[in-house]
One Martini backbone bead per residue (centre of mass of N, CA, C, O) as a GRO file, in nm:
protein
  413
    1MET     BB    1  -8.159  -9.128  -4.011
    2GLU     BB    2  -8.338  -9.008  -3.721
    3PHE     BB    3  -8.595  -8.749  -3.732
    4GLU     BB    4  -8.745  -8.562  -3.448
    5VAL     BB    5  -8.994  -8.352  -3.355
    6ILE     BB    6  -9.104  -8.275  -3.024
    7ALA     BB    7  -9.083  -7.949  -2.994
    8LYS     BB    8  -9.230  -7.614  -2.978
    9CYS     BB    9  -9.231  -7.294  -2.979
   10HIS     BB   10  -9.496  -7.057  -2.933
   11THR     BB   11  -9.315  -6.807  -3.055
   12THR     BB   12  -9.083  -6.913  -3.182
   13LYS     BB   13  -8.859  -7.133  -3.388
   14ALA     BB   14  -8.803  -7.320  -3.177
   15ARG     BB   15  -8.659  -7.658  -3.123
   16ILE     BB   16  -8.699  -8.003  -3.037
   17SER     BB   17  -8.479  -8.285  -3.110
   18ARG     BB   18  -8.424  -8.612  -3.260
   19MET     BB   19  -8.098  -8.764  -3.341
   20LYS     BB   20  -8.037  -9.065  -3.510
   21LEU     BB   21  -7.739  -9.246  -3.517
   22ALA     BB   22  -7.490  -9.482  -3.533
   23HIS     BB   23  -7.373  -9.339  -3.236
   24GLY     BB   24  -7.653  -9.231  -3.159
   25THR     BB   25  -7.811  -8.981  -2.965
   26THR     BB   26  -7.907  -8.641  -3.048
   27MET     BB   27  -7.992  -8.350  -2.902
   28LEU     BB   28  -8.199  -8.079  -3.005
   29PRO     BB   29  -8.018  -7.838  -2.954
   30THR     BB   30  -7.660  -7.801  -3.046
   31PHE     BB   31  -7.314  -7.812  -2.957
   32MET     BB   32  -7.002  -7.840  -3.140
   33PRO     BB   33  -6.710  -7.942  -3.088
   34VAL     BB   34  -6.371  -7.892  -3.208
   35ALA     BB   35  -6.172  -8.163  -3.374
   36THR     BB   36  -5.964  -8.110  -3.604
   37GLN     BB   37  -5.728  -8.350  -3.524
   38ALA     BB   38  -5.900  -8.559  -3.348
   39ALA     BB   39  -5.896  -8.325  -3.111
   40ILE     BB   40  -5.935  -8.185  -2.814
   41LYS     BB   41  -5.746  -7.968  -2.681
   42GLY     BB   42  -5.625  -8.146  -2.390
   43LEU     BB   43  -5.831  -8.385  -2.447
   44THR     BB   44  -6.006  -8.658  -2.407
   45ALA     BB   45  -6.261  -8.844  -2.517
   46GLU     BB   46  -6.363  -8.920  -2.233
   47GLN     BB   47  -6.389  -8.631  -2.124
   48VAL     BB   48  -6.592  -8.527  -2.331
   49GLU     BB   49  -6.816  -8.737  -2.275
   50SER     BB   50  -6.846  -8.664  -1.963
   51LEU     BB   51  -6.991  -8.376  -2.048
   52GLY     BB   52  -7.229  -8.474  -2.267
   53VAL     BB   53  -7.110  -8.522  -2.537
   54SER     BB   54  -7.243  -8.641  -2.880
   55LEU     BB   55  -7.104  -8.413  -3.079
   56ILE     BB   56  -6.848  -8.380  -3.321
   57LEU     BB   57  -6.569  -8.222  -3.501
   58ASN     BB   58  -6.402  -8.277  -3.804
   59ASN     BB   59  -6.124  -8.230  -4.036
   60THR     BB   60  -6.082  -8.319  -4.355
   61TYR     BB   61  -5.834  -8.173  -4.461
   62HIS     BB   62  -5.636  -8.248  -4.226
   63LEU     BB   63  -5.675  -8.562  -4.223
   64ASN     BB   64  -5.574  -8.605  -4.515
   65LEU     BB   65  -5.285  -8.499  -4.454
   66ARG     BB   66  -5.318  -8.566  -4.124
   67PRO     BB   67  -5.248  -8.892  -4.137
   68GLY     BB   68  -5.432  -9.011  -4.342
   69LEU     BB   69  -5.599  -9.268  -4.505
   70GLU     BB   70  -5.426  -9.512  -4.437
   71VAL     BB   71  -5.446  -9.484  -4.130
   72LEU     BB   72  -5.755  -9.476  -4.104
   73LYS     BB   73  -5.807  -9.752  -4.227
   74ALA     BB   74  -5.632  -9.916  -4.025
   75ALA     BB   75  -5.809  -9.809  -3.772
   76GLY     BB   76  -6.129  -9.791  -3.869
   77GLY     BB   77  -6.137  -9.492  -3.837
   78ALA     BB   78  -6.194  -9.208  -3.647
   79HIS     BB   79  -6.321  -9.325  -3.399
   80LYS     BB   80  -6.090  -9.527  -3.330
   81PHE     BB   81  -5.846  -9.337  -3.351
   82GLN     BB   82  -5.977  -9.133  -3.107
   83GLY     BB   83  -6.190  -9.278  -2.910
   84TRP     BB   84  -6.484  -9.223  -3.036
   85LYS     BB   85  -6.835  -9.323  -2.956
   86ARG     BB   86  -6.980  -9.104  -3.093
   87ASN     BB   87  -7.071  -8.853  -3.275
   88LEU     BB   88  -6.982  -8.744  -3.622
   89LEU     BB   89  -6.852  -8.456  -3.793
   90THR     BB   90  -6.773  -8.347  -4.126
   91ASP     BB   91  -6.619  -8.155  -4.315
   92SER     BB   92  -6.515  -8.085  -4.663
   93GLY     BB   93  -6.296  -7.826  -4.704
   94GLY     BB   94  -6.425  -7.550  -4.794
   95PHE     BB   95  -6.316  -7.342  -4.583
   96GLN     BB   96  -6.015  -7.357  -4.691
   97LEU     BB   97  -6.068  -7.170  -4.937
   98VAL     BB   98  -6.033  -6.928  -4.738
   99SER     BB   99  -5.811  -6.980  -4.508
  100LEU     BB  100  -5.616  -7.105  -4.771
  101SER     BB  101  -5.614  -6.924  -5.043
  102LYS     BB  102  -5.300  -6.913  -5.117
  103PHE     BB  103  -5.326  -7.246  -5.188
  104THR     BB  104  -5.576  -7.183  -5.396
  105THR     BB  105  -5.763  -7.328  -5.677
  106ILE     BB  106  -6.056  -7.269  -5.868
  107THR     BB  107  -6.264  -7.509  -6.024
  108GLU     BB  108  -6.500  -7.711  -6.156
  109GLU     BB  109  -6.365  -7.970  -6.054
  110GLY     BB  110  -6.212  -7.799  -5.810
  111ALA     BB  111  -5.959  -7.792  -5.556
  112LEU     BB  112  -5.633  -7.657  -5.561
  113PHE     BB  113  -5.385  -7.767  -5.349
  114ALA     BB  114  -5.131  -7.661  -5.128
  115SER     BB  115  -4.948  -7.786  -4.903
  116PRO     BB  116  -4.850  -7.642  -4.598
  117PHE     BB  117  -4.619  -7.864  -4.551
  118THR     BB  118  -4.503  -7.944  -4.872
  119GLY     BB  119  -4.651  -7.820  -5.149
  120GLU     BB  120  -4.832  -8.033  -5.247
  121PRO     BB  121  -5.052  -8.109  -5.485
  122THR     BB  122  -5.424  -8.102  -5.450
  123MET     BB  123  -5.726  -8.245  -5.561
  124LEU     BB  124  -6.052  -8.129  -5.463
  125THR     BB  125  -6.334  -8.294  -5.504
  126PRO     BB  126  -6.647  -8.381  -5.442
  127GLU     BB  127  -6.586  -8.687  -5.452
  128GLU     BB  128  -6.330  -8.683  -5.272
  129SER     BB  129  -6.460  -8.566  -5.021
  130ILE     BB  130  -6.656  -8.803  -4.977
  131ALA     BB  131  -6.445  -9.029  -4.969
  132ILE     BB  132  -6.295  -8.925  -4.721
  133GLN     BB  133  -6.547  -8.931  -4.532
  134HIS     BB  134  -6.590  -9.231  -4.556
  135THR     BB  135  -6.319  -9.309  -4.424
  136ILE     BB  136  -6.362  -9.163  -4.159
  137GLY     BB  137  -6.684  -9.221  -4.068
  138ALA     BB  138  -6.896  -9.019  -4.050
  139ASP     BB  139  -7.229  -8.948  -3.973
  140ILE     BB  140  -7.167  -8.657  -4.087
  141ILE     BB  141  -7.166  -8.510  -4.412
  142MET     BB  142  -7.023  -8.274  -4.639
  143GLN     BB  143  -7.037  -8.085  -4.881
  144LEU     BB  144  -6.880  -7.945  -5.139
  145ASP     BB  145  -6.797  -7.602  -5.136
  146ASP     BB  146  -6.800  -7.268  -5.254
  147VAL     BB  147  -6.602  -7.051  -5.071
  148VAL     BB  148  -6.655  -6.725  -4.947
  149SER     BB  149  -6.628  -6.450  -4.816
  150SER     BB  150  -6.865  -6.258  -4.653
  151LEU     BB  151  -6.726  -5.981  -4.787
  152THR     BB  152  -6.794  -6.058  -5.059
  153THR     BB  153  -6.844  -5.918  -5.385
  154GLY     BB  154  -7.015  -5.986  -5.661
  155PRO     BB  155  -6.986  -6.240  -5.900
  156ARG     BB  156  -6.845  -6.453  -5.710
  157VAL     BB  157  -7.095  -6.526  -5.538
  158ARG     BB  158  -7.267  -6.653  -5.757
  159GLU     BB  159  -7.063  -6.859  -5.855
  160ALA     BB  160  -7.042  -7.012  -5.583
  161MET     BB  161  -7.336  -7.087  -5.553
  162GLU     BB  162  -7.375  -7.243  -5.823
  163ARG     BB  163  -7.144  -7.445  -5.773
  164SER     BB  164  -7.258  -7.569  -5.512
  165VAL     BB  165  -7.496  -7.700  -5.659
  166ARG     BB  166  -7.333  -7.875  -5.855
  167TRP     BB  167  -7.167  -8.019  -5.633
  168LEU     BB  168  -7.406  -8.152  -5.495
  169ASP     BB  169  -7.478  -8.343  -5.722
  170ARG     BB  170  -7.206  -8.498  -5.705
  171CYS     BB  171  -7.230  -8.587  -5.412
  172ILE     BB  172  -7.493  -8.744  -5.433
  173ASP     BB  173  -7.406  -8.945  -5.650
  174TYR     BB  174  -7.169  -9.069  -5.496
  175HIS     BB  175  -7.318  -9.150  -5.235
  176GLU     BB  176  -7.544  -9.333  -5.368
  177HIS     BB  177  -7.302  -9.534  -5.490
  178SER     BB  178  -7.152  -9.632  -5.204
  179GLY     BB  179  -7.327  -9.769  -4.957
  180LYS     BB  180  -7.350  -9.525  -4.704
  181LYS     BB  181  -7.645  -9.414  -4.631
  182ASP     BB  182  -7.710  -9.575  -4.358
  183THR     BB  183  -7.447  -9.428  -4.189
  184GLN     BB  184  -7.428  -9.172  -4.384
  185ASN     BB  185  -7.493  -8.809  -4.378
  186LEU     BB  186  -7.594  -8.572  -4.606
  187PHE     BB  187  -7.512  -8.226  -4.638
  188ALA     BB  188  -7.611  -7.922  -4.724
  189ILE     BB  189  -7.495  -7.587  -4.848
  190ILE     BB  190  -7.575  -7.266  -4.798
  191GLN     BB  191  -7.538  -7.001  -5.024
  192GLY     BB  192  -7.479  -6.622  -5.102
  193GLY     BB  193  -7.392  -6.461  -4.882
  194LEU     BB  194  -7.545  -6.127  -4.827
  195ASP     BB  195  -7.760  -6.220  -5.043
  196LEU     BB  196  -8.091  -6.279  -5.035
  197GLU     BB  197  -8.142  -6.369  -5.329
  198LEU     BB  198  -7.922  -6.587  -5.344
  199ARG     BB  199  -8.018  -6.752  -5.108
  200ASP     BB  200  -8.296  -6.813  -5.227
  201GLN     BB  201  -8.194  -6.965  -5.475
  202CYS     BB  202  -8.038  -7.182  -5.322
  203LEU     BB  203  -8.273  -7.296  -5.166
  204ASP     BB  204  -8.442  -7.389  -5.404
  205GLU     BB  205  -8.230  -7.588  -5.524
  206MET     BB  206  -8.175  -7.762  -5.262
  207ILE     BB  207  -8.469  -7.847  -5.202
  208LYS     BB  208  -8.501  -8.015  -5.465
  209ARG     BB  209  -8.264  -8.216  -5.319
  210ARG     BB  210  -8.380  -8.348  -5.045
  211GLU     BB  211  -8.366  -8.663  -5.113
  212GLY     BB  212  -8.027  -8.646  -5.103
  213VAL     BB  213  -8.066  -8.531  -4.804
  214ALA     BB  214  -8.055  -8.497  -4.435
  215GLY     BB  215  -7.951  -8.189  -4.449
  216PHE     BB  216  -7.887  -7.839  -4.347
  217ALA     BB  217  -7.665  -7.572  -4.417
  218ILE     BB  218  -7.517  -7.260  -4.306
  219GLY     BB  219  -7.301  -7.076  -4.496
  220GLY     BB  220  -7.072  -6.802  -4.514
  221LEU     BB  221  -7.024  -6.713  -4.218
  222SER     BB  222  -6.840  -6.564  -3.975
  223GLY     BB  223  -6.646  -6.319  -4.149
  224GLY     BB  224  -6.728  -6.004  -4.040
  225GLU     BB  225  -7.005  -5.943  -4.043
  226GLU     BB  226  -7.278  -5.797  -3.969
  227LYS     BB  227  -7.509  -5.889  -3.734
  228ASP     BB  228  -7.765  -5.762  -3.876
  229VAL     BB  229  -7.711  -5.952  -4.123
  230PHE     BB  230  -7.672  -6.234  -4.017
  231TRP     BB  231  -7.965  -6.287  -3.902
  232ARG     BB  232  -8.113  -6.247  -4.175
  233ILE     BB  233  -7.989  -6.492  -4.314
  234ILE     BB  234  -8.083  -6.705  -4.120
  235LYS     BB  235  -8.389  -6.645  -4.151
  236CYS     BB  236  -8.410  -6.690  -4.453
  237CYS     BB  237  -8.343  -6.995  -4.425
  238THR     BB  238  -8.539  -7.104  -4.196
  239ASP     BB  239  -8.806  -7.017  -4.339
  240LYS     BB  240  -8.748  -7.248  -4.586
  241LEU     BB  241  -8.671  -7.488  -4.450
  242PRO     BB  242  -8.728  -7.791  -4.373
  243GLU     BB  243  -8.878  -7.949  -4.096
  244ASP     BB  244  -8.750  -8.261  -4.161
  245ARG     BB  245  -8.467  -8.111  -4.108
  246PRO     BB  246  -8.173  -8.035  -4.014
  247ARG     BB  247  -8.012  -7.729  -3.881
  248TYR     BB  248  -7.693  -7.575  -3.975
  249SER     BB  249  -7.474  -7.344  -3.818
  250MET     BB  250  -7.174  -7.226  -3.919
  251GLY     BB  251  -6.953  -7.087  -3.686
  252ILE     BB  252  -7.104  -7.087  -3.395
  253GLY     BB  253  -7.028  -6.962  -3.035
  254PHE     BB  254  -7.168  -6.750  -2.909
  255ALA     BB  255  -7.419  -6.739  -2.689
  256GLU     BB  256  -7.601  -6.526  -2.828
  257ASP     BB  257  -7.592  -6.658  -3.107
  258LEU     BB  258  -7.715  -6.929  -3.035
  259LEU     BB  259  -7.993  -6.825  -2.926
  260VAL     BB  260  -8.081  -6.678  -3.177
  261CYS     BB  261  -8.066  -6.921  -3.368
  262VAL     BB  262  -8.269  -7.094  -3.218
  263ALA     BB  263  -8.506  -6.888  -3.247
  264LEU     BB  264  -8.475  -6.914  -3.577
  265GLY     BB  265  -8.430  -7.257  -3.615
  266VAL     BB  266  -8.175  -7.380  -3.506
  267ASP     BB  267  -7.995  -7.698  -3.421
  268MET     BB  268  -7.686  -7.639  -3.512
  269ALA     BB  269  -7.339  -7.592  -3.389
  270ASP     BB  270  -7.007  -7.446  -3.448
  271CYS     BB  271  -6.679  -7.390  -3.274
  272VAL     BB  272  -6.358  -7.280  -3.155
  273PHE     BB  273  -6.399  -7.068  -2.931
  274PRO     BB  274  -6.415  -7.213  -2.643
  275THR     BB  275  -6.126  -7.350  -2.675
  276ARG     BB  276  -5.948  -7.116  -2.766
  277THR     BB  277  -6.014  -6.914  -2.532
  278ALA     BB  278  -5.902  -7.098  -2.309
  279ARG     BB  279  -5.595  -7.068  -2.403
  280PHE     BB  280  -5.631  -6.742  -2.319
  281GLY     BB  281  -5.797  -6.735  -2.030
  282VAL     BB  282  -6.113  -6.774  -2.104
  283ALA     BB  283  -6.413  -6.777  -1.923
  284LEU     BB  284  -6.733  -6.901  -1.939
  285THR     BB  285  -7.035  -6.727  -1.838
  286HIS     BB  286  -7.354  -6.616  -1.726
  287ARG     BB  287  -7.189  -6.318  -1.679
  288GLY     BB  288  -6.965  -6.366  -1.862
  289PRO     BB  289  -6.655  -6.327  -1.941
  290LEU     BB  290  -6.333  -6.441  -1.807
  291ASN     BB  291  -6.022  -6.282  -1.755
  292LEU     BB  292  -5.765  -6.459  -1.596
  293LYS     BB  293  -5.517  -6.257  -1.650
  294LEU     BB  294  -5.622  -6.069  -1.457
  295SER     BB  295  -5.537  -5.929  -1.146
  296LYS     BB  296  -5.829  -5.937  -1.010
  297HIS     BB  297  -5.790  -6.273  -0.975
  298ALA     BB  298  -5.543  -6.330  -0.770
  299LYS     BB  299  -5.760  -6.327  -0.491
  300ASP     BB  300  -5.971  -6.536  -0.616
  301PHE     BB  301  -6.122  -6.831  -0.452
  302LYS     BB  302  -6.316  -6.885  -0.657
  303PRO     BB  303  -6.472  -7.028  -0.880
  304ILE     BB  304  -6.587  -6.965  -1.178
  305ASP     BB  305  -6.856  -7.151  -1.096
  306ASP     BB  306  -7.055  -7.260  -0.841
  307THR     BB  307  -7.282  -7.412  -1.048
  308CYS     BB  308  -7.078  -7.582  -1.194
  309PRO     BB  309  -7.022  -7.932  -1.307
  310CYS     BB  310  -6.745  -7.919  -1.369
  311PRO     BB  311  -6.439  -8.027  -1.268
  312THR     BB  312  -6.317  -7.748  -1.202
  313CYS     BB  313  -6.551  -7.644  -1.015
  314SER     BB  314  -6.615  -7.900  -0.833
  315ASP     BB  315  -6.303  -7.894  -0.723
  316GLY     BB  316  -6.232  -7.573  -0.659
  317THR     BB  317  -6.093  -7.420  -0.867
  318SER     BB  318  -5.937  -7.125  -0.874
  319ARG     BB  319  -5.892  -6.819  -1.006
  320ALA     BB  320  -5.613  -6.772  -0.883
  321PHE     BB  321  -5.476  -7.023  -0.994
  322LEU     BB  322  -5.538  -6.973  -1.293
  323HIS     BB  323  -5.391  -6.704  -1.304
  324HIS     BB  324  -5.109  -6.819  -1.231
  325ILE     BB  325  -5.108  -7.044  -1.496
  326VAL     BB  326  -5.193  -6.889  -1.723
  327THR     BB  327  -5.010  -6.944  -2.022
  328HIS     BB  328  -4.789  -7.147  -1.867
  329GLU     BB  329  -4.987  -7.390  -1.816
  330THR     BB  330  -5.166  -7.653  -1.948
  331ALA     BB  331  -5.370  -7.695  -1.716
  332ALA     BB  332  -5.537  -7.441  -1.770
  333ALA     BB  333  -5.647  -7.512  -2.048
  334HIS     BB  334  -5.790  -7.768  -1.958
  335ALA     BB  335  -5.975  -7.649  -1.737
  336ILE     BB  336  -6.121  -7.436  -1.922
  337THR     BB  337  -6.220  -7.627  -2.138
  338LEU     BB  338  -6.408  -7.791  -1.961
  339HIS     BB  339  -6.583  -7.550  -1.888
  340ASN     BB  340  -6.666  -7.435  -2.172
  341ILE     BB  341  -6.811  -7.687  -2.273
  342THR     BB  342  -7.017  -7.690  -2.045
  343PHE     BB  343  -7.142  -7.417  -2.098
  344GLN     BB  344  -7.251  -7.475  -2.381
  345ALA     BB  345  -7.426  -7.714  -2.288
  346GLN     BB  346  -7.604  -7.548  -2.096
  347VAL     BB  347  -7.726  -7.345  -2.290
  348MET     BB  348  -7.863  -7.573  -2.465
  349GLY     BB  349  -8.003  -7.739  -2.244
  350ARG     BB  350  -8.185  -7.507  -2.142
  351ALA     BB  351  -8.325  -7.467  -2.408
  352ARG     BB  352  -8.458  -7.742  -2.428
  353SER     BB  353  -8.618  -7.728  -2.164
  354ALA     BB  354  -8.779  -7.471  -2.237
  355ILE     BB  355  -8.921  -7.577  -2.485
  356LEU     BB  356  -9.058  -7.819  -2.343
  357ASN     BB  357  -9.195  -7.610  -2.114
  358GLY     BB  358  -9.275  -7.326  -2.257
  359THR     BB  359  -9.002  -7.108  -2.170
  360PHE     BB  360  -8.809  -6.972  -2.380
  361PRO     BB  361  -8.858  -6.663  -2.359
  362ASP     BB  362  -8.773  -6.656  -2.058
  363TYR     BB  363  -8.486  -6.754  -2.102
  364LEU     BB  364  -8.393  -6.520  -2.272
  365GLN     BB  365  -8.440  -6.301  -2.063
  366SER     BB  366  -8.256  -6.421  -1.836
  367PHE     BB  367  -7.994  -6.450  -1.988
  368PHE     BB  368  -7.949  -6.152  -2.077
  369ALA     BB  369  -7.964  -6.029  -1.794
  370GLU     BB  370  -7.717  -6.188  -1.679
  371TYR     BB  371  -7.496  -6.152  -1.903
  372PHE     BB  372  -7.530  -5.818  -1.942
  373GLY     BB  373  -7.705  -5.663  -1.770
  374ASP     BB  374  -7.635  -5.305  -1.753
  375THR     BB  375  -7.447  -5.278  -2.022
  376GLY     BB  376  -7.611  -5.401  -2.254
  377TYR     BB  377  -7.768  -5.473  -2.551
  378PRO     BB  378  -7.753  -5.600  -2.844
  379GLU     BB  379  -7.916  -5.481  -3.111
  380TRP     BB  380  -7.931  -5.737  -3.288
  381CYS     BB  381  -8.075  -5.914  -3.078
  382VAL     BB  382  -8.326  -5.747  -3.049
  383ASN     BB  383  -8.411  -5.761  -3.348
  384ALA     BB  384  -8.418  -6.069  -3.386
  385LEU     BB  385  -8.624  -6.139  -3.152
  386ARG     BB  386  -8.856  -5.962  -3.255
  387SER     BB  387  -8.902  -6.135  -3.521
  388VAL     BB  388  -9.006  -6.379  -3.291
  389GLY     BB  389  -9.164  -6.227  -3.030
  390VAL     BB  390  -8.909  -6.101  -2.862
  391ASP     BB  391  -8.875  -5.855  -2.595
  392LEU     BB  392  -8.603  -5.755  -2.415
  393LEU     BB  393  -8.729  -5.451  -2.330
  394GLU     BB  394  -8.952  -5.539  -2.163
  395ASN     BB  395  -8.975  -5.369  -1.874
  396LYS     BB  396  -8.695  -5.214  -1.951
  397GLN     BB  397  -8.378  -5.035  -1.859
  398VAL     BB  398  -8.177  -5.083  -2.134
  399PRO     BB  399  -7.917  -5.064  -2.308
  400VAL     BB  400  -7.825  -5.015  -2.655
  401ILE     BB  401  -7.581  -5.180  -2.858
  402PRO     BB  402  -7.405  -5.127  -3.110
  403GLY     BB  403  -7.323  -5.381  -3.288
  404PRO     BB  404  -7.206  -5.675  -3.158
  405GLY     BB  405  -7.184  -5.658  -2.824
  406ALA     BB  406  -6.960  -5.796  -2.698
  407LYS     BB  407  -6.848  -5.949  -2.396
  408TRP     BB  408  -6.557  -5.813  -2.221
  409GLU     BB  409  -6.244  -5.838  -2.051
  410TYR     BB  410  -5.995  -5.571  -2.069
  411ALA     BB  411  -5.985  -5.497  -1.761
  412ASN     BB  412  -5.952  -5.439  -1.402
  413SER     BB  413  -6.235  -5.290  -1.345
   0.00000   0.00000   0.00000
């Protein structure tokens, strides 16, 4: 990996960077669409690349179960298997320790899974996780970490954090002896739950191992924790992480979350949100999400967004037509997925341009004004951005909404 910080925001901790990997260059900050089973649901690899996406995520746990390593080896790795020519990141399988916890037993050796398909037991060790990711051939690979729900409290959180550090040592050792370091780049994952002291301890231990890793991820969030706690954990981590390594916040997908994280110093993020929500008929726009299932869109012949360059909008596909077929025809899911991936790319692309031009605080002001309008800004966003010198309420009379403050269309009004 070649990683270079090109420019920094003069107010916040946002930065624009160039990350060169084996399958090309990705400009940061960026959002990574999730191709869990080696495909963005409903789209071809060529379609995804045509949207300007240069980095996607595959799921190690699922690809190991199906199609399995034998098929991936025969195909020449996941890039060739799925026809993806650009950069690829794989998670380690650690998140499945939470999402599939009823199938999982954690020991110091690793995680004992029962396959949700066959019930067959499989032991996933740190070494095995890295070996699987080597076979997949991802440009960025993640350490196996001991993940607990972000709402977990008590001694289990410390146990998981300390085990994640020990497992990182095993991942580094296996990776360094593999001969893969020139083409595959190992990232560490910061754990510690919602406890700032545990996060700080984890940061200290993992930064000591910085020569063995190419980047750092912030894990164990986006599990239902309060947003005002979420951003403080992110800031705790980015305040301490090395400047010469990319920083990846795992599982972040809402537009406001992305921009707050960028302002706090995050370079990369991923989430199933934009593609999953597309399949439920929700289109993401700079004025907030549109629920195209609602009857108020039945006679609206405008595209989702007049200014959007995605194939759906540029072809003039109307909201009325999408309302007519949404959740009934797969074409609607494909069309909205194309749009939503483009929207995420625009949000981050405009952030990069603003950082480069020295106008990132202005971009934050204009984005929040357009996205939330006079409905009110989420209080946590206001607090988070104030911590890095941006006051969203300056010279504005805008309500402040407690809680997550996410904007959704729930009714026809």
